[in-house]
PDB file of C-alpha atoms in Angstrom:
ATOM      1  CA  MET A   1       3.371   0.774   2.821  1.00 53.00           C
ATOM      2  CA  LYS A   2       1.719  -0.314   6.051  1.00 56.00           C
ATOM      3  CA  LYS A   3       3.194  -3.813   5.827  1.00 62.00           C
ATOM      4  CA  VAL A   4       6.657  -2.276   5.623  1.00 59.00           C
ATOM      5  CA  PHE A   5       6.246  -0.759   9.084  1.00 58.00           C
ATOM      6  CA  LEU A   6       4.703  -3.904  10.559  1.00 62.00           C
ATOM      7  CA  LYS A   7       7.532  -6.179   9.469  1.00 68.00           C
ATOM      8  CA  ALA A   8      10.489  -3.912  10.264  1.00 77.00           C
ATOM      9  CA  PRO A   9      10.440  -2.034  13.607  1.00 80.00           C
ATOM     10  CA  SER A  10      13.783  -0.445  12.720  1.00 84.00           C
ATOM     11  CA  ARG A  11      12.070   1.361   9.828  1.00 82.00           C
ATOM     12  CA  VAL A  12       9.503   2.807  12.238  1.00 82.00           C
ATOM     13  CA  GLN A  13      12.310   4.202  14.360  1.00 87.00           C
ATOM     14  CA  LEU A  14      14.092   5.611  11.295  1.00 87.00           C
ATOM     15  CA  PHE A  15      10.843   7.198  10.078  1.00 84.00           C
ATOM     16  CA  LYS A  16      10.267   8.844  13.469  1.00 85.00           C
ATOM     17  CA  GLU A  17      13.822  10.202  13.501  1.00 89.00           C
ATOM     18  CA  MET A  18      13.608  11.620   9.973  1.00 88.00           C
ATOM     19  CA  ALA A  19      10.110  13.109  10.254  1.00 87.00           C
ATOM     20  CA  PRO A  20       8.974  13.354  13.901  1.00 87.00           C
ATOM     21  CA  GLU A  21       6.088  15.708  13.067  1.00 89.00           C
ATOM     22  CA  ILE A  22       4.442  13.250  10.649  1.00 87.00           C
ATOM     23  CA  PRO A  23       2.332  10.532  12.311  1.00 85.00           C
ATOM     24  CA  LEU A  24       2.628   6.924  11.238  1.00 78.00           C
ATOM     25  CA  PRO A  25      -0.103   5.558   8.973  1.00 74.00           C
ATOM     26  CA  PRO A  26      -2.962   3.872  10.822  1.00 72.00           C
ATOM     27  CA  GLN A  27      -2.789   0.147  11.508  1.00 66.00           C
ATOM     28  CA  PRO A  28      -4.954  -1.923   9.156  1.00 65.00           C
ATOM     29  CA  VAL A  29      -8.080  -3.367  10.742  1.00 63.00           C
ATOM     30  CA  LEU A  30      -9.260  -6.600   9.189  1.00 63.00           C
ATOM     31  CA  THR A  31     -12.838  -7.548   9.849  1.00 64.00           C
ATOM     32  CA  ARG A  32     -14.706 -10.657   8.811  1.00 63.00           C
ATOM     33  CA  ARG A  33     -16.780  -8.746   6.350  1.00 62.00           C
ATOM     34  CA  ARG A  34     -13.765  -7.182   4.670  1.00 55.00           C
ATOM     35  CA  ILE A  35     -11.959 -10.506   4.344  1.00 52.00           C
ATOM     36  CA  TYR A  36     -15.129 -12.187   3.083  1.00 49.00           C
ATOM     37  CA  GLY A  37     -15.732  -9.412   0.560  1.00 46.00           C
ATOM     38  CA  SER A  38     -12.201  -9.525  -0.810  1.00 48.00           C
ATOM     39  CA  GLU A  39     -12.387 -13.288  -1.438  1.00 50.00           C
ATOM     40  CA  ASN A  40     -15.686 -13.086  -3.303  1.00 52.00           C
ATOM     41  CA  SER A  41     -15.127  -9.857  -5.216  1.00 50.00           C
ATOM     42  CA  THR A  42     -14.572 -11.538  -8.600  1.00 48.00           C
TER      43      THR A  42
END
């Protein structure tokens, strides 16, 4: 769901118009450790 808002700014505006009291989901924070862990998780 977060990628949807990152790739389409018009959807962010539509979301804010439809539900102004609900905050947007937080932006994903990618760290080295998280990327490293996801590659070697198998």
